[in-house]
mmCIF file of C-alpha atoms and ligand atoms in Angstrom:
data_model
loop_
_atom_site.group_PDB
_atom_site.id
_atom_site.type_symbol
_atom_site.label_atom_id
_atom_site.label_comp_id
_atom_site.label_asym_id
_atom_site.label_seq_id
_atom_site.Cartn_x
_atom_site.Cartn_y
_atom_site.Cartn_z
ATOM 1 C CA MET A 1 12.328 38.250 -7.710
ATOM 2 C CA THR A 2 13.514 37.663 -3.544
ATOM 3 C CA THR A 3 12.988 34.717 -2.137
ATOM 4 C CA THR A 4 10.264 36.199 0.163
ATOM 5 C CA ASP A 5 8.296 37.055 -2.538
ATOM 6 C CA HIS A 6 4.945 34.977 -2.944
ATOM 7 C CA ASP A 7 4.775 32.852 -6.557
ATOM 8 C CA PRO A 8 0.830 32.508 -7.119
ATOM 9 C CA ALA A 9 2.120 29.403 -9.860
ATOM 10 C CA ALA A 10 3.739 27.293 -7.276
ATOM 11 C CA PRO A 11 1.214 25.380 -4.498
ATOM 12 C CA PRO A 12 1.149 25.984 -0.985
ATOM 13 C CA ALA A 13 4.175 24.751 1.360
ATOM 14 C CA SER A 14 1.593 22.811 3.048
ATOM 15 C CA ARG A 15 0.045 20.307 0.144
ATOM 16 C CA PRO A 16 1.599 17.837 -0.085
ATOM 17 C CA ILE A 17 2.449 15.847 -2.873
ATOM 18 C CA ARG A 18 0.194 12.583 -3.650
ATOM 19 C CA THR A 19 1.109 9.249 -4.118
ATOM 20 C CA PHE A 20 -3.277 8.444 -5.925
ATOM 21 C CA HIS A 21 -5.496 9.616 -8.561
ATOM 22 C CA PRO A 22 -8.181 10.930 -7.105
ATOM 23 C CA ARG A 23 -11.047 8.965 -8.435
ATOM 24 C CA ARG A 24 -14.943 8.095 -7.879
ATOM 25 C CA GLY A 25 -16.468 5.274 -8.011
ATOM 26 C CA ARG A 26 -19.859 3.904 -8.067
ATOM 27 C CA MET A 27 -20.587 1.018 -4.802
ATOM 28 C CA SER A 28 -23.063 -1.497 -5.303
ATOM 29 C CA GLY A 29 -25.949 -2.486 -2.975
ATOM 30 C CA ARG A 30 -23.387 -4.963 -1.356
ATOM 31 C CA GLN A 31 -20.963 -2.843 -0.902
ATOM 32 C CA THR A 32 -22.858 0.254 0.681
ATOM 33 C CA ASP A 33 -24.268 -2.830 2.927
ATOM 34 C CA ALA A 34 -21.212 -3.891 3.932
ATOM 35 C CA LEU A 35 -19.617 -0.017 4.543
ATOM 36 C CA ASP A 36 -22.608 0.347 6.690
ATOM 37 C CA ARG A 37 -22.218 -2.075 9.180
ATOM 38 C CA LEU A 38 -18.869 -3.040 9.349
ATOM 39 C CA TRP A 39 -17.167 0.030 9.374
ATOM 40 C CA PRO A 40 -17.333 0.845 12.939
ATOM 41 C CA ALA A 41 -16.110 -2.228 13.608
ATOM 42 C CA TYR A 42 -13.277 -2.733 11.337
ATOM 43 C CA GLY A 43 -12.209 0.690 9.847
ATOM 44 C CA LEU A 44 -10.391 3.591 10.945
ATOM 45 C CA ASP A 45 -9.837 6.523 9.303
ATOM 46 C CA VAL A 46 -5.827 8.112 8.757
ATOM 47 C CA PRO A 47 -5.832 9.587 12.046
ATOM 48 C CA ASP A 48 -2.921 12.592 12.885
ATOM 49 C CA GLY A 49 -2.019 11.081 14.958
ATOM 50 C CA PRO A 50 -0.286 8.218 16.971
ATOM 51 C CA VAL A 51 -1.606 4.498 15.895
ATOM 52 C CA ASP A 52 -1.912 1.878 18.963
ATOM 53 C CA LEU A 53 -1.978 -1.784 16.832
ATOM 54 C CA ALA A 54 -2.231 -4.031 19.577
ATOM 55 C CA ASP A 55 -5.378 -1.646 20.252
ATOM 56 C CA LEU A 56 -7.025 -2.126 16.867
ATOM 57 C CA PHE A 57 -6.490 -5.529 16.571
ATOM 58 C CA GLY A 58 -7.176 -6.315 20.344
ATOM 59 C CA ARG A 59 -4.451 -8.966 20.461
ATOM 60 C CA ARG A 60 -0.384 -8.530 19.898
ATOM 61 C CA ALA A 61 0.034 -10.500 16.894
ATOM 62 C CA PRO A 62 2.760 -9.722 13.838
ATOM 63 C CA VAL A 63 1.657 -7.400 11.950
ATOM 64 C CA VAL A 64 1.209 -7.034 7.819
ATOM 65 C CA LEU A 65 0.815 -2.997 6.191
ATOM 66 C CA GLU A 66 -0.734 -3.247 2.995
ATOM 67 C CA ILE A 67 -0.720 -0.018 0.992
ATOM 68 C CA GLY A 68 -3.072 0.701 -1.937
ATOM 69 C CA SER A 69 -5.372 -2.888 -1.368
ATOM 70 C CA GLY A 70 -7.350 -1.820 -4.309
ATOM 71 C CA MET A 71 -9.970 -4.227 -3.335
ATOM 72 C CA GLY A 72 -9.079 -6.133 -1.439
ATOM 73 C CA ASP A 73 -8.941 -9.332 -3.019
ATOM 74 C CA SER A 74 -4.788 -9.871 -1.657
ATOM 75 C CA THR A 75 -6.032 -9.050 2.029
ATOM 76 C CA ALA A 76 -8.614 -11.300 2.526
ATOM 77 C CA ALA A 77 -7.323 -13.885 0.096
ATOM 78 C CA MET A 78 -4.083 -13.883 2.554
ATOM 79 C CA ALA A 79 -5.030 -12.714 5.335
ATOM 80 C CA ALA A 80 -8.147 -16.270 5.887
ATOM 81 C CA ALA A 81 -4.499 -18.349 4.542
ATOM 82 C CA ASP A 82 -2.278 -16.742 7.758
ATOM 83 C CA PRO A 83 -4.555 -16.393 11.038
ATOM 84 C CA ASP A 84 -1.486 -15.830 13.115
ATOM 85 C CA ARG A 85 -0.889 -12.177 11.312
ATOM 86 C CA ASP A 86 -3.092 -9.172 11.690
ATOM 87 C CA TYR A 87 -2.998 -7.221 8.060
ATOM 88 C CA LEU A 88 -3.551 -3.979 7.894
ATOM 89 C CA ALA A 89 -4.855 -2.179 4.750
ATOM 90 C CA VAL A 90 -5.128 1.114 3.589
ATOM 91 C CA GLU A 91 -7.035 2.681 0.679
ATOM 92 C CA VAL A 92 -8.418 6.210 -0.150
ATOM 93 C CA HIS A 93 -10.583 4.527 -3.208
ATOM 94 C CA THR A 94 -13.987 3.850 -0.839
ATOM 95 C CA PRO A 95 -15.042 1.871 -3.207
ATOM 96 C CA GLY A 96 -12.417 -0.860 -2.883
ATOM 97 C CA ILE A 97 -12.574 -0.642 1.032
ATOM 98 C CA ALA A 98 -15.830 -1.584 1.441
ATOM 99 C CA ASN A 99 -15.409 -4.584 -0.702
ATOM 100 C CA LEU A 100 -12.939 -5.344 1.090
ATOM 101 C CA LEU A 101 -15.184 -4.568 4.030
ATOM 102 C CA ASP A 102 -17.025 -6.961 2.032
ATOM 103 C CA LEU A 103 -15.034 -9.964 1.602
ATOM 104 C CA VAL A 104 -13.433 -10.032 5.542
ATOM 105 C CA ASP A 105 -17.570 -10.912 6.431
ATOM 106 C CA ARG A 106 -18.125 -13.352 4.140
ATOM 107 C CA GLY A 107 -14.876 -14.471 5.008
ATOM 108 C CA GLY A 108 -14.958 -13.901 8.765
ATOM 109 C CA LEU A 109 -11.731 -12.578 9.033
ATOM 110 C CA SER A 110 -10.782 -11.415 12.153
ATOM 111 C CA ASN A 111 -7.994 -10.072 11.705
ATOM 112 C CA VAL A 112 -8.047 -7.597 9.103
ATOM 113 C CA ARG A 113 -8.416 -3.397 10.114
ATOM 114 C CA VAL A 114 -9.084 -1.565 6.473
ATOM 115 C CA ALA A 115 -7.789 2.096 7.302
ATOM 116 C CA GLN A 116 -8.980 4.707 4.816
ATOM 117 C CA GLY A 117 -6.243 7.641 3.712
ATOM 118 C CA ASP A 118 -3.528 8.401 2.322
ATOM 119 C CA ALA A 119 -0.654 5.287 3.417
ATOM 120 C CA LEU A 120 2.259 7.465 3.858
ATOM 121 C CA ASP A 121 -0.057 9.266 6.624
ATOM 122 C CA LEU A 122 -0.575 6.777 8.531
ATOM 123 C CA VAL A 123 2.559 5.550 8.310
ATOM 124 C CA SER A 124 4.128 8.638 9.934
ATOM 125 C CA GLY A 125 2.110 8.031 13.240
ATOM 126 C CA LEU A 126 3.435 4.322 13.247
ATOM 127 C CA PRO A 127 5.939 3.598 16.236
ATOM 128 C CA GLU A 128 8.868 2.781 14.644
ATOM 129 C CA GLY A 129 10.386 -1.096 13.964
ATOM 130 C CA VAL A 130 6.726 -2.585 14.737
ATOM 131 C CA LEU A 131 5.501 -4.211 11.211
ATOM 132 C CA ASP A 132 6.391 -7.838 10.389
ATOM 133 C CA ALA A 133 5.426 -6.855 6.621
ATOM 134 C CA VAL A 134 4.735 -4.008 4.055
ATOM 135 C CA HIS A 135 3.058 -5.112 0.840
ATOM 136 C CA ILE A 136 2.736 -2.666 -1.907
ATOM 137 C CA PHE A 137 1.340 -4.628 -4.615
ATOM 138 C CA PHE A 138 0.655 -3.017 -8.260
ATOM 139 C CA PRO A 139 1.229 0.554 -6.746
ATOM 140 C CA ASP A 140 0.493 3.809 -9.250
ATOM 141 C CA PRO A 141 3.577 3.478 -11.867
ATOM 142 C CA TRP A 142 2.517 7.243 -12.823
ATOM 143 C CA PRO A 143 4.678 6.380 -15.888
ATOM 144 C CA LYS A 144 5.013 10.111 -17.176
ATOM 145 C CA SER A 145 9.084 11.238 -16.027
ATOM 146 C CA ARG A 146 7.028 14.719 -15.109
ATOM 147 C CA HIS A 147 4.996 12.944 -12.356
ATOM 148 C CA HIS A 148 7.584 10.505 -10.991
ATOM 149 C CA LYS A 149 7.430 12.058 -8.309
ATOM 150 C CA ARG A 150 4.170 11.186 -7.488
ATOM 151 C CA ARG A 151 5.308 7.243 -6.927
ATOM 152 C CA ILE A 152 5.574 6.067 -3.796
ATOM 153 C CA ILE A 153 8.999 3.337 -4.007
ATOM 154 C CA GLN A 154 11.026 6.558 -3.809
ATOM 155 C CA PRO A 155 14.121 7.509 -0.916
ATOM 156 C CA SER A 156 12.270 9.451 1.202
ATOM 157 C CA HIS A 157 9.273 7.253 1.443
ATOM 158 C CA VAL A 158 11.045 3.787 1.946
ATOM 159 C CA ALA A 159 13.424 5.031 4.479
ATOM 160 C CA LEU A 160 10.025 5.901 6.342
ATOM 161 C CA LEU A 161 8.322 2.437 5.390
ATOM 162 C CA ARG A 162 11.719 0.299 6.519
ATOM 163 C CA SER A 163 11.901 2.276 9.391
ATOM 164 C CA ARG A 164 8.652 0.706 10.544
ATOM 165 C CA LEU A 165 10.034 -2.680 10.028
ATOM 166 C CA THR A 166 11.223 -4.493 12.489
ATOM 167 C CA PRO A 167 14.716 -5.840 12.287
ATOM 168 C CA GLY A 168 14.617 -8.812 9.649
ATOM 169 C CA GLY A 169 10.645 -7.337 8.639
ATOM 170 C CA THR A 170 10.322 -7.401 4.700
ATOM 171 C CA LEU A 171 9.304 -5.333 2.136
ATOM 172 C CA HIS A 172 7.794 -7.285 -0.663
ATOM 173 C CA CYS A 173 6.643 -4.884 -3.655
ATOM 174 C CA ALA A 174 4.765 -6.065 -7.371
ATOM 175 C CA THR A 175 4.935 -4.721 -10.721
ATOM 176 C CA ASP A 176 3.702 -5.181 -14.727
ATOM 177 C CA TRP A 177 5.617 -1.248 -15.553
ATOM 178 C CA ALA A 178 8.630 -3.374 -16.232
ATOM 179 C CA GLU A 179 10.790 0.700 -15.705
ATOM 180 C CA TYR A 180 8.944 0.835 -12.826
ATOM 181 C CA ALA A 181 10.482 -2.590 -11.310
ATOM 182 C CA GLU A 182 13.779 -1.415 -11.784
ATOM 183 C CA ALA A 183 13.728 1.891 -10.395
ATOM 184 C CA MET A 184 11.917 0.549 -7.922
ATOM 185 C CA ARG A 185 14.994 -1.949 -7.399
ATOM 186 C CA HIS A 186 17.358 0.568 -7.411
ATOM 187 C CA THR A 187 15.672 2.978 -4.866
ATOM 188 C CA LEU A 188 15.408 -0.145 -2.777
ATOM 189 C CA ASP A 189 18.886 -1.416 -3.703
ATOM 190 C CA ALA A 190 20.595 2.538 -2.323
ATOM 191 C CA ASP A 191 18.900 2.262 0.776
ATOM 192 C CA PRO A 192 21.791 1.662 3.431
ATOM 193 C CA GLY A 193 18.975 -0.144 5.681
ATOM 194 C CA LEU A 194 17.593 -2.858 3.893
ATOM 195 C CA VAL A 195 18.931 -6.440 2.303
ATOM 196 C CA ASP A 196 17.938 -7.635 -1.171
ATOM 197 C CA ALA A 197 16.164 -11.083 -0.272
ATOM 198 C CA TYR A 198 16.686 -12.937 -3.282
ATOM 199 C CA GLY A 199 19.827 -10.928 -4.850
ATOM 200 C CA GLY A 200 17.513 -9.655 -7.886
ATOM 201 C CA PHE A 201 13.699 -9.786 -8.756
ATOM 202 C CA ALA A 202 11.848 -12.563 -6.229
ATOM 203 C CA PRO A 203 10.513 -15.305 -7.596
ATOM 204 C CA ARG A 204 6.795 -15.424 -8.242
ATOM 205 C CA PRO A 205 5.272 -16.357 -4.288
ATOM 206 C CA ALA A 206 2.787 -18.333 -4.169
ATOM 207 C CA HIS A 207 1.159 -17.064 -1.029
ATOM 208 C CA ARG A 208 0.636 -13.379 -3.089
ATOM 209 C CA PRO A 209 -2.529 -14.054 -4.342
ATOM 210 C CA VAL A 210 -3.333 -12.830 -8.748
ATOM 211 C CA THR A 211 -5.821 -9.768 -8.749
ATOM 212 C CA LYS A 212 -7.102 -8.157 -11.371
ATOM 213 C CA PHE A 213 -4.371 -5.778 -12.120
ATOM 214 C CA GLU A 214 -1.639 -9.146 -12.592
ATOM 215 C CA ARG A 215 -4.644 -11.111 -14.859
ATOM 216 C CA ARG A 216 -4.669 -7.789 -17.080
ATOM 217 C CA ALA A 217 -0.623 -7.162 -17.244
ATOM 218 C CA LEU A 218 -0.168 -10.941 -18.053
ATOM 219 C CA THR A 219 -2.946 -11.042 -21.129
ATOM 220 C CA ALA A 220 -1.338 -7.842 -22.486
ATOM 221 C CA GLY A 221 2.095 -9.230 -22.275
ATOM 222 C CA ARG A 222 3.252 -7.732 -19.296
ATOM 223 C CA PRO A 223 5.443 -9.302 -16.792
ATOM 224 C CA VAL A 224 4.832 -8.952 -13.608
ATOM 225 C CA ALA A 225 8.783 -8.531 -11.390
ATOM 226 C CA ASP A 226 8.174 -9.242 -7.544
ATOM 227 C CA LEU A 227 10.826 -7.332 -5.142
ATOM 228 C CA ILE A 228 11.532 -8.682 -1.947
ATOM 229 C CA TYR A 229 13.117 -6.751 0.511
ATOM 230 C CA ARG A 230 14.537 -7.012 4.201
ATOM 231 C CA ARG A 231 15.144 -4.870 6.761
ATOM 232 C CA ARG A 232 18.926 -5.413 8.594
HETATM 233 C C1 SAM B 301 -3.181 1.041 -9.431
HETATM 234 S S1 SAM B 301 -4.020 0.302 -7.837
HETATM 235 C C2 SAM B 301 -3.776 -1.339 -7.475
HETATM 236 C C3 SAM B 301 -4.295 -1.782 -6.367
HETATM 237 C C4 SAM B 301 -4.232 -3.367 -5.406
HETATM 238 N N1 SAM B 301 -2.836 -3.405 -4.650
HETATM 239 C C5 SAM B 301 -3.684 -4.635 -6.269
HETATM 240 O O1 SAM B 301 -3.053 -4.733 -6.865
HETATM 241 O O2 SAM B 301 -5.387 -5.017 -7.061
HETATM 242 C C6 SAM B 301 -3.191 1.336 -6.511
HETATM 243 C C7 SAM B 301 -4.144 1.215 -5.523
HETATM 244 O O3 SAM B 301 -3.269 1.792 -4.596
HETATM 245 C C8 SAM B 301 -3.991 3.387 -3.686
HETATM 246 N N2 SAM B 301 -3.061 4.643 -3.384
HETATM 247 C C9 SAM B 301 -1.826 4.980 -4.059
HETATM 248 N N3 SAM B 301 -1.160 5.892 -3.368
HETATM 249 C C10 SAM B 301 -2.073 5.596 -1.517
HETATM 250 C C11 SAM B 301 -1.732 6.615 -0.435
HETATM 251 N N4 SAM B 301 -1.006 7.061 -0.555
HETATM 252 N N5 SAM B 301 -2.547 5.714 0.257
HETATM 253 C C12 SAM B 301 -3.400 4.456 0.702
HETATM 254 N N6 SAM B 301 -3.646 4.364 -0.925
HETATM 255 C C13 SAM B 301 -2.759 4.694 -2.222
HETATM 256 C C14 SAM B 301 -5.027 3.816 -4.913
HETATM 257 O O4 SAM B 301 -5.978 4.768 -4.475
HETATM 258 C C15 SAM B 301 -5.597 2.400 -5.351
HETATM 259 O O5 SAM B 301 -6.075 1.713 -5.523
#
C-alpha cells in the first residue's frame, strides 16, 4: 500500500484523541435550574478561537484553570477561599457543570467561570503566559496501556499547559493511581520548562479540598500523590 492509499480502518486525521470518556448523566431539578439561570452569566462554550480572560472575568486578576472540574467541589471551595484570584473550570460533563453553577450561586462567588468542552482546545485559545496555576485533580487514569495515549499528562499536553503559565506559575496534579503518578512525575521531570517545586511528590496541600474521588481512593487503600511543578 502506498502512503496515498486510503486505509478504511484508520480514524479520520482530523479526529483528535480525546482524554475523556463520553458519558451521559442525569441532572437533578436543582442542577437543571442552575444551568438555565446561571449559564448565560457564568458559562462559556469552549470557543474555536482566542479567549480574553480579563473580558471573561470583568477584571484583571491572576487566573487559576481547573481542568476536569467534575462536580465542581474543589473549584467552588478553592475559589471561595481565594477571592483575589479568578477560577476558570473546564469540564465536558453537563451535570458537573450544572452542579458547579449551583455551588457558585449558593456561595455568591463572583470569581468563577465555567467552560464546557475540551480543555485542550480552551488552552490552545489562550495567549502564552496568562495562567497563575493549572489544577488537574484526579484525571482519568486510563489504566490500560493501549489507552495511555488518552492521558491528559503526556509530553505534548504538558508543553502546551506550561506555555500558558506565567513564569513561576504552578501546575498541580493529584492522582490516586500509583502507576499514573510515576508516569506523571517522569513526564513532568522531562519537561525542560518546568521545575519540581518539592523535589519529589509534594506533601498534600491543605488548600486542596477532599473530593469524592479522594474519599473513595482512601477507603480503597490507594494513597493520593500530589505533584506541584513551577514554570521556569
Ligand atoms: C475522574 S474525574 C475527576 C473530577 C474532579 N477533578 C474531582 O477530583 O472530583 C475527571 C474529569 O475530567 C474530565 N475531563 C477529562 N478530560 C477532559 C478534557 N480534555 N477537558 C475537559 N474535561 C475533561 C472528565 O469529564 C471527568 O469529569
